[in-house]
Short mmCIF file of C-alpha atoms and ligand atoms in Angstrom, two decimals:
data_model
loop_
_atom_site.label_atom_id
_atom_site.label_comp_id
_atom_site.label_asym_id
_atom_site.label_seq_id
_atom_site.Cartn_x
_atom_site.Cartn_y
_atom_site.Cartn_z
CA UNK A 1 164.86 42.43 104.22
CA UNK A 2 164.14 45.01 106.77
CA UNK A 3 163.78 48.42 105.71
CA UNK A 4 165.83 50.94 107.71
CA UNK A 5 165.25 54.66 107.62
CA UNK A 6 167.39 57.36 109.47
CA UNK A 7 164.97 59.97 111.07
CA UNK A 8 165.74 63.26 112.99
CA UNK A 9 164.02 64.91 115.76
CA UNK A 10 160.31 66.12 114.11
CA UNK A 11 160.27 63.26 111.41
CA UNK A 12 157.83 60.93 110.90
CA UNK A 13 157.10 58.20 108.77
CA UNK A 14 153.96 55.81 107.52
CA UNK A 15 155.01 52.47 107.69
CA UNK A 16 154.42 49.72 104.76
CA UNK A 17 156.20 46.96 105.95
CA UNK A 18 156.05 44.47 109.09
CA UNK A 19 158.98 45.70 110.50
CA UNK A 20 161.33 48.73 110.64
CA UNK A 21 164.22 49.80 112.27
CA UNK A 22 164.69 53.66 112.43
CA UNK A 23 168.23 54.69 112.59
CA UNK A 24 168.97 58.38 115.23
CA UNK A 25 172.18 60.16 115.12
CA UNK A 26 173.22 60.49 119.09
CA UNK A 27 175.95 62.90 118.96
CA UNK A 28 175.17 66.97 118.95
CA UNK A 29 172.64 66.99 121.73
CA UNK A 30 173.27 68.10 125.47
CA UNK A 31 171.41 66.38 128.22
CA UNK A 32 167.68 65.17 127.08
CA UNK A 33 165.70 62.57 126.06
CA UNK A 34 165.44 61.40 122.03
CA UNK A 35 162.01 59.84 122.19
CA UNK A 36 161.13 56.94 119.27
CA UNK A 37 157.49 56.30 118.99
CA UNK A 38 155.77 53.81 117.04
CA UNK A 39 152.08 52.61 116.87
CA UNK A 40 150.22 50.16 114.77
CA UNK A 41 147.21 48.18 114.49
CA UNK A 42 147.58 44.88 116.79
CA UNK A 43 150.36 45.90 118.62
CA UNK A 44 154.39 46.06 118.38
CA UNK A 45 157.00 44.77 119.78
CA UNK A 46 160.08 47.11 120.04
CA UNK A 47 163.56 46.83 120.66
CA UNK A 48 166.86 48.47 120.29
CA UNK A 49 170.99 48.53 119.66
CA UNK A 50 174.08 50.15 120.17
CA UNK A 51 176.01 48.30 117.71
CA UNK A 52 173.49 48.01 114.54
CA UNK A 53 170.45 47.30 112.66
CA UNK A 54 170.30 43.31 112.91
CA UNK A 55 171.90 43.94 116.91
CA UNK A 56 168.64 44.77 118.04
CA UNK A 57 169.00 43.07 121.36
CA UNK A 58 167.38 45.42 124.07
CA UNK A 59 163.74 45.10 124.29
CA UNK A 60 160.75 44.84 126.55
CA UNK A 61 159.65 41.42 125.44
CA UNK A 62 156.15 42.21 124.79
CA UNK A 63 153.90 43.44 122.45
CA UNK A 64 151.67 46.87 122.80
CA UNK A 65 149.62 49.20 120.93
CA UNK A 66 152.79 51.79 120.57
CA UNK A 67 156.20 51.87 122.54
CA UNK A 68 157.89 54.94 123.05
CA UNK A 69 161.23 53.72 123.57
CA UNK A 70 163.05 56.49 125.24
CA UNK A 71 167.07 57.05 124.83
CA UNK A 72 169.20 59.88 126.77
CA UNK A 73 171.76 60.35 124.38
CA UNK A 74 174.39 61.16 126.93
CA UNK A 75 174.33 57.45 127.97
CA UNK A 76 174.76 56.49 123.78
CA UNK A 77 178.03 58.21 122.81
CA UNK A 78 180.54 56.91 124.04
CA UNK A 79 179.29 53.05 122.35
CA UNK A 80 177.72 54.42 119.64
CA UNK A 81 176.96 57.34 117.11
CA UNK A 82 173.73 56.18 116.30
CA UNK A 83 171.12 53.99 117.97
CA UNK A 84 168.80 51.29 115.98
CA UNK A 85 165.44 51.40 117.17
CA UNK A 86 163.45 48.21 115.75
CA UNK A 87 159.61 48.48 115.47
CA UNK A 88 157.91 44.81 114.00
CA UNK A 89 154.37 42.93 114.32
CA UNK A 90 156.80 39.81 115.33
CA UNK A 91 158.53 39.49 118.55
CA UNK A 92 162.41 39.81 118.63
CA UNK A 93 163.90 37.47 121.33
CA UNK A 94 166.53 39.24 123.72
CA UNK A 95 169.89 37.52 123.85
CA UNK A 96 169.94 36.35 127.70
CA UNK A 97 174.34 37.69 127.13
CA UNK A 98 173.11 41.18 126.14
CA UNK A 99 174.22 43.60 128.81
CA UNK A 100 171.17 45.90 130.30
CA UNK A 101 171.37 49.21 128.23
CA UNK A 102 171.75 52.42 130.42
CA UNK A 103 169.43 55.39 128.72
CA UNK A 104 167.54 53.55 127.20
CA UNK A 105 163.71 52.79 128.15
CA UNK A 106 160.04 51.36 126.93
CA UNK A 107 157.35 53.09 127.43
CA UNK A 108 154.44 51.16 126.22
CA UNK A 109 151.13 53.78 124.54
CA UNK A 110 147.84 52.95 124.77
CA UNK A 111 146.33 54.65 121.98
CA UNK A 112 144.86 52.84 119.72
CA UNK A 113 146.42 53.31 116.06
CA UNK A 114 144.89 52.78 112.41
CA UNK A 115 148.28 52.48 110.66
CA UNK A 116 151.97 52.00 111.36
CA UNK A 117 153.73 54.91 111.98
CA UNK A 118 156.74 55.93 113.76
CA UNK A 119 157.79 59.56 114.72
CA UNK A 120 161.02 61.04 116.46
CA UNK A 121 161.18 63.98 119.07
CA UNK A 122 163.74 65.50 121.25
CA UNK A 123 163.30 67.15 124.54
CA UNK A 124 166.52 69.13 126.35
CA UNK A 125 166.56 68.64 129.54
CA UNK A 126 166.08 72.36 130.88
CA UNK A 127 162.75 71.92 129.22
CA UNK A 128 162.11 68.65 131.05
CA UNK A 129 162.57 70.47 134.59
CA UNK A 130 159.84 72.87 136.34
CA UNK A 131 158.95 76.16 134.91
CA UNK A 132 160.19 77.93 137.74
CA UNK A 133 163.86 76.22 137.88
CA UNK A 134 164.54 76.57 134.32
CA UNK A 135 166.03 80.03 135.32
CA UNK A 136 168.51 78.57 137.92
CA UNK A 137 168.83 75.46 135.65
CA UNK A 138 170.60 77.43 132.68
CA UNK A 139 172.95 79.85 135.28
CA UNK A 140 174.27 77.01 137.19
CA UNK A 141 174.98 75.16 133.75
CA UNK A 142 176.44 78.61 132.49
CA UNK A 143 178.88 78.60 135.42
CA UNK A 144 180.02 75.46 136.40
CA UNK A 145 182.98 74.39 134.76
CA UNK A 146 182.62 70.98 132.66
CA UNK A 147 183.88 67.74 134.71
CA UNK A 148 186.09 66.72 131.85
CA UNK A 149 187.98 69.87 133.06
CA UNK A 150 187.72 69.68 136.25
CA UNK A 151 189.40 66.07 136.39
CA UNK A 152 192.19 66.60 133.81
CA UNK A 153 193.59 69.98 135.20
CA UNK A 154 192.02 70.97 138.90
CA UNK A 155 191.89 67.54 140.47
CA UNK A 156 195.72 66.94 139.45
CA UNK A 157 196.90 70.27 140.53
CA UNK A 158 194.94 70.25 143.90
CA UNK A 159 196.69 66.80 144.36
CA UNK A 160 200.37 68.09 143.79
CA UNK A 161 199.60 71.46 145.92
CA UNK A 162 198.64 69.14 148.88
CA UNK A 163 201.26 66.44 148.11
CA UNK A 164 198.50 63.41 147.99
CA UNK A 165 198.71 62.52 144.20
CA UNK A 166 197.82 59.03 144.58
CA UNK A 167 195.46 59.81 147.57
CA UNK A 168 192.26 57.59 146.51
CA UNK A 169 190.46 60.25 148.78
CA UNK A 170 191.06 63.14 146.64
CA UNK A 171 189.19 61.07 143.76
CA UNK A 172 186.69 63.35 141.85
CA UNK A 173 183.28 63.27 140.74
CA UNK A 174 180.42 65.41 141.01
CA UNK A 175 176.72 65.72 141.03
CA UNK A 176 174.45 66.48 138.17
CA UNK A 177 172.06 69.46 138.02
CA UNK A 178 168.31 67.50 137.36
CA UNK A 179 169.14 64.40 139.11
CA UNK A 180 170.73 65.58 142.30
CA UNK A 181 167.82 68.24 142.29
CA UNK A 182 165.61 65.21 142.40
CA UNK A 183 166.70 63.74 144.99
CA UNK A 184 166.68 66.89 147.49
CA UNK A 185 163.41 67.04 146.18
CA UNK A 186 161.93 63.98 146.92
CA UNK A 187 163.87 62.22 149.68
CA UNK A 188 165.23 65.13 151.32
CA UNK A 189 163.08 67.75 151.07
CA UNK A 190 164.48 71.06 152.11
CA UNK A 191 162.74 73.66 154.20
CA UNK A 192 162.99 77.51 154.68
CA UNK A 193 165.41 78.09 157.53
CA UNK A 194 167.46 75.11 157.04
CA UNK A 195 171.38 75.28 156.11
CA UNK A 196 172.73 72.79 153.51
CA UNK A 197 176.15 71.05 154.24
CA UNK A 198 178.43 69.79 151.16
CA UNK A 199 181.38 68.13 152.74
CA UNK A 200 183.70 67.77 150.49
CA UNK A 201 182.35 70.63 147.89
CA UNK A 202 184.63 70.66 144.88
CA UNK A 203 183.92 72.70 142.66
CA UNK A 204 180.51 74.12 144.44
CA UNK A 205 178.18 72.24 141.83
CA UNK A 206 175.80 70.62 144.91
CA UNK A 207 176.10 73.52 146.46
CA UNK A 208 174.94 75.54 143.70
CA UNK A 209 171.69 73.50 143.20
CA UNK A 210 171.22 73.71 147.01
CA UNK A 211 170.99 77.34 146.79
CA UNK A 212 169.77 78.22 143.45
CA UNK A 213 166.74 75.79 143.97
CA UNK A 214 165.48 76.72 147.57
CA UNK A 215 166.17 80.24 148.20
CA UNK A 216 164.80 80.32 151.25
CA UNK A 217 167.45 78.21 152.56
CA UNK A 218 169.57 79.87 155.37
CA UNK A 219 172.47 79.39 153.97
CA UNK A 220 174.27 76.59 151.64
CA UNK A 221 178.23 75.51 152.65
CA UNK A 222 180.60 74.03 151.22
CA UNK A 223 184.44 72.44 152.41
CA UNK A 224 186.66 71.53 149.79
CA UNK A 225 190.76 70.67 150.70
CA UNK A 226 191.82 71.21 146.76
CA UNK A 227 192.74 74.88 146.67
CA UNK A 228 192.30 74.59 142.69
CA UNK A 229 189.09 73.12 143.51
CA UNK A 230 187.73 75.67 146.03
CA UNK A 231 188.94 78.46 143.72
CA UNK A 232 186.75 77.49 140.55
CA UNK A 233 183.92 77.29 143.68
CA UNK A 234 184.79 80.69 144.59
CA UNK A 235 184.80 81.75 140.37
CA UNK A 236 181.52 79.79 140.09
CA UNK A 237 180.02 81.77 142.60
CA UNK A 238 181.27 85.18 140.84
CA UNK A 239 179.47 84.11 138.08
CA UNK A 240 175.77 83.18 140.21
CA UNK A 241 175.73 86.61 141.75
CA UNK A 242 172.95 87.85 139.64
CA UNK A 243 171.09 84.80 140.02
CA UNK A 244 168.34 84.43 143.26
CA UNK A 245 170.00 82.27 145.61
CA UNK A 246 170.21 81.51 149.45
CA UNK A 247 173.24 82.82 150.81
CA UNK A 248 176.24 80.77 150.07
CA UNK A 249 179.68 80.02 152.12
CA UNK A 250 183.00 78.50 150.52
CA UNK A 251 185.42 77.31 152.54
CA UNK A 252 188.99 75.79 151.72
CA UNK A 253 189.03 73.29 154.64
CA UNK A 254 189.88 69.53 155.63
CA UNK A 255 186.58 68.74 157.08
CA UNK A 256 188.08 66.90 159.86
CA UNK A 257 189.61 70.19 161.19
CA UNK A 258 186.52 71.62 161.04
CA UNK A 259 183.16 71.64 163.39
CA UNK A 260 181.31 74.45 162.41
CA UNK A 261 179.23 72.21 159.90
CA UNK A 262 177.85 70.30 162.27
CA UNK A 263 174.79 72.85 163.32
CA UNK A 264 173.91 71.90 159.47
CA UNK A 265 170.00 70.43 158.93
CA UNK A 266 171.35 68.94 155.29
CA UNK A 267 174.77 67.14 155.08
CA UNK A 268 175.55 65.98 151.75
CA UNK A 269 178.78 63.80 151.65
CA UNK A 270 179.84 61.97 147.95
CA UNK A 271 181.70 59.57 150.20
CA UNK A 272 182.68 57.00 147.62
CA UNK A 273 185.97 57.43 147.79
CA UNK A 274 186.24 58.39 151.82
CA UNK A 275 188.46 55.90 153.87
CA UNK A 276 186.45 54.15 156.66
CA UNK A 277 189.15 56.15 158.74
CA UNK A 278 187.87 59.44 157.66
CA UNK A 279 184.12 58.19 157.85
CA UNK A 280 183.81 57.23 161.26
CA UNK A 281 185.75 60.48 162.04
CA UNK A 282 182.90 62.16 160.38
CA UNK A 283 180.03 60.29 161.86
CA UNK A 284 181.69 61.14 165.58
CA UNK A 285 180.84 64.70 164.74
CA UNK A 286 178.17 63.83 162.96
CA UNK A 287 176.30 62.28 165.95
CA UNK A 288 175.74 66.60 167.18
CA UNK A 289 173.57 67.45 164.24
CA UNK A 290 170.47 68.38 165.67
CA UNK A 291 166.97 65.94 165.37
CA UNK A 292 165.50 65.55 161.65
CA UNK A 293 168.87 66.69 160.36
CA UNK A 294 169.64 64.60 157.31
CA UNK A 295 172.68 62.75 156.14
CA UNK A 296 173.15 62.21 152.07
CA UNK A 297 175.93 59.84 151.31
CA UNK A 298 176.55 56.96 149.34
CA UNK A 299 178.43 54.43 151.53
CA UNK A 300 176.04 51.53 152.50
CA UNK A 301 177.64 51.04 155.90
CA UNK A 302 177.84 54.14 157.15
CA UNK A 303 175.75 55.05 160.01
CA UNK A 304 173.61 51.86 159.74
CA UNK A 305 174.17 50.49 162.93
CA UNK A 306 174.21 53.87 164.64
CA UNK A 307 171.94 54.44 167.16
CA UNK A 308 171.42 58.32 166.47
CA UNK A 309 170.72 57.84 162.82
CA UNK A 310 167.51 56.13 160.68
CA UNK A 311 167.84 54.90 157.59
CA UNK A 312 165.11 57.08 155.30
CA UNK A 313 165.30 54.24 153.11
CA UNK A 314 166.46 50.92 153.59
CA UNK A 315 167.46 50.70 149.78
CA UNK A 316 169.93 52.69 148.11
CA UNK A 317 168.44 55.70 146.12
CA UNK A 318 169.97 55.21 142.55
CA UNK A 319 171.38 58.75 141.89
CA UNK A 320 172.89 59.79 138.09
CA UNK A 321 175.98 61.33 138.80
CA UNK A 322 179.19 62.66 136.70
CA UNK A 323 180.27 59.17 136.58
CA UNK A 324 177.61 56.54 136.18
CA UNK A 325 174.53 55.72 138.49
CA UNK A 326 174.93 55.09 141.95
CA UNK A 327 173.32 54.19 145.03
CA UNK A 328 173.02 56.80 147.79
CA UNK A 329 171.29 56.89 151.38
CA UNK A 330 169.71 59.00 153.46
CA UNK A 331 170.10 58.85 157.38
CA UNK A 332 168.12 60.80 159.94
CA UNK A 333 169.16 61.89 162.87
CA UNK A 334 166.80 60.92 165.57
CA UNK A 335 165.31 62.54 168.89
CA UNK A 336 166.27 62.02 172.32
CA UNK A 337 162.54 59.92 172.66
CA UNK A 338 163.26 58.10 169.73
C1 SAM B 1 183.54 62.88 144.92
S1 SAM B 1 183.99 64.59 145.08
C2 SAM B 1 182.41 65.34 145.35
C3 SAM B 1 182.26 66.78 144.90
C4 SAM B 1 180.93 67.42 145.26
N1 SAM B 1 180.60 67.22 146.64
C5 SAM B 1 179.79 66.90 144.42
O1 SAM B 1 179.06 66.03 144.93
O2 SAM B 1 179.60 67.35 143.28
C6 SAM B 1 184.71 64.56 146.70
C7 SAM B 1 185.47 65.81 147.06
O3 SAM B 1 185.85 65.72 148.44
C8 SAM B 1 187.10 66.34 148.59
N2 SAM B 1 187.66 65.87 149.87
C9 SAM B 1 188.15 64.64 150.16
N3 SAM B 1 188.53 64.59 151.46
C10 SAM B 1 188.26 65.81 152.01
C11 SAM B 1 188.43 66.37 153.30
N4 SAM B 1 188.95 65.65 154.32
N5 SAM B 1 188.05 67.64 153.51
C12 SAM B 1 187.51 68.38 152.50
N6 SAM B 1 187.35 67.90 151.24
C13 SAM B 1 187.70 66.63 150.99
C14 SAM B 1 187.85 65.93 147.34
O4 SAM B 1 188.93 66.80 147.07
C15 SAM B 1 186.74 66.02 146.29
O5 SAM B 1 186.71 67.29 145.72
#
């Protein structure tokens, strides 16, 4: 029989038997990682479940000294209030059916260990991010108004105010404080000077990491055609005004009745749901941003096979946003030598 014990964040336990499976309660945190960690003498395998203790069907197939098998709880609740976390001297084969777990990941330790023991922590995210962003981390999660409400009140009243309720374009979903962050940060990389582009804006939330995050931007813009959308923009921003930010522009606005954003250095567009129509509208205008402008989107044709544009990356960035993972890619626009 294997023993099962349920531990919270700060627990730990010595270990008797050859195998345990430590049972976490998911629900009740915000975004984070719940770390499980386990080390023993001659190695471990670990592996872990949604569904139960015996389901144990997510694993790294191999053994190390200690596994930290790391779970965002955010990915867990809607499957699952718990997760089952299985720790054992003897490997656990993975059903070749099981799907791949999303938050969920095995860290293998190095340290060497003189018993079997297995502790639990919890880290929020805010704590997760750089010291100096932790500020601008908890206003912009302070204003923004959760996504839940945003698609079950403002997206269906911005649809009947412009008459487009089934219009697949007006389809919401929005970017994520940490990871979108990331991605500016790494791929993108802002400068001082430089003015950030969110066509499209909703309800300001890209916008809002633009701005909070790189100060020294010359300004951050966003066009959004939901009035109800623009509005909780325009509230959101209310609410940032003590906060150090670059200077920040709403505008309620079809971006293809627009030009002004085209003198932007950043252009961010969640395109997902943008007709090809509406795209290669877009890129026309698109094609007098000026060289080592950047283009964000997430639609693997676009701009490929333009001349003016570079891919940064030839495969998509995998980005966490309100609605699952997705791919996203960067284009550059080039110089008249290159
Ligand atoms: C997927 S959401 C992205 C929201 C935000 N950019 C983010 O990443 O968090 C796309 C937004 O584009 C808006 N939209 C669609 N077509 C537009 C257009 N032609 N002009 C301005 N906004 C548009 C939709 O109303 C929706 O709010």
């Amino acid at each position: 029989m294997t023993e099962i014990v349920e531990l919270t964040p700060g627990q730990s336990v010595k270990v008797a038997t050859k195998e345990l499976v430590v049972r976490v309660k998911v629900r009740g945190y915000g975004r984070g990682r719940l770390t499980v960690e386990a080390v023993a003498t001659g190695g471990l395998f670990a592996s872990a479940s949604k569904s139960g203790p015996d389901a144990c069907d997510w694993t790294a197939s191999q053994r190390a000294v200690g596994w930290r098998v790391v779970i965002e709880p955010q990915w867990w609740v809607h499957a699952s209030d718990f997760c089952f976390v299985r720790f054992g001297f003897a490997a656990h084969a993975r059903d070749p059916a099981a799907p791949d777990y999303l938050g969920v990941e095995f860290e293998p330790l190095t340290l060497e260990a003189t018993q079997f023991s297995v502790a639990v922590a919890y880290e929020s995210e805010e704590s997760q991010m750089p010291a100096d962003l932790r500020e601008a981390y908890r206003a912009w999660h302070q204003a923004v108004t959760e996504t839940e409400i945003v698609s079950s009140t403002l997206v269906l009243a911005g649809r009947r105010a412009l008459g487009r309720e089934k219009d697949q374009e007006l389809t919401y979903g929005e970017v994520l404080f940490r990871p979108f962050h990331r991605l500016l940060d790494e791929v993108v990389k802002p400068r001082p000077g430089e003015v950030f582009v969110d066509l499209g804006s909703g309800t300001g939330r890209a916008v809002f990491v633009a701005a909070l995050c790189w100060p020294a931007l010359a300004a951050c813009k966003g066009y959004e055609v939901s009035p109800p959308l623009h509005s909780d923009a325009a509230r959101c921003h209310g609410e940032l005004s003590g906060s150090v930010m670059a200077p920040v522009e709403l505008h309620c606005a079809d971006v293809l009745r627009r030009d002004d954003w085209a003198a932007a250095d950043i252009v961010w567009i969640a395109s997902v749901c943008l007709s090809d129509g509406t795209l290669r509208a877009i890129a026309a205008r698109l094609v007098s941003l000026k060289p080592g402008a950047r283009v964000v989107h997430m639609t693997e044709h676009f701009l490929r096979d333009d001349d003016a544009f570079e891919r940064v990356a030839e495969d998509p960035i995998l980005v966490e946003m309100s609605f699952g993972v997705t791919g996203v890619f960067v284009a550059r626009r080039r110089g008249p030598s290159e």
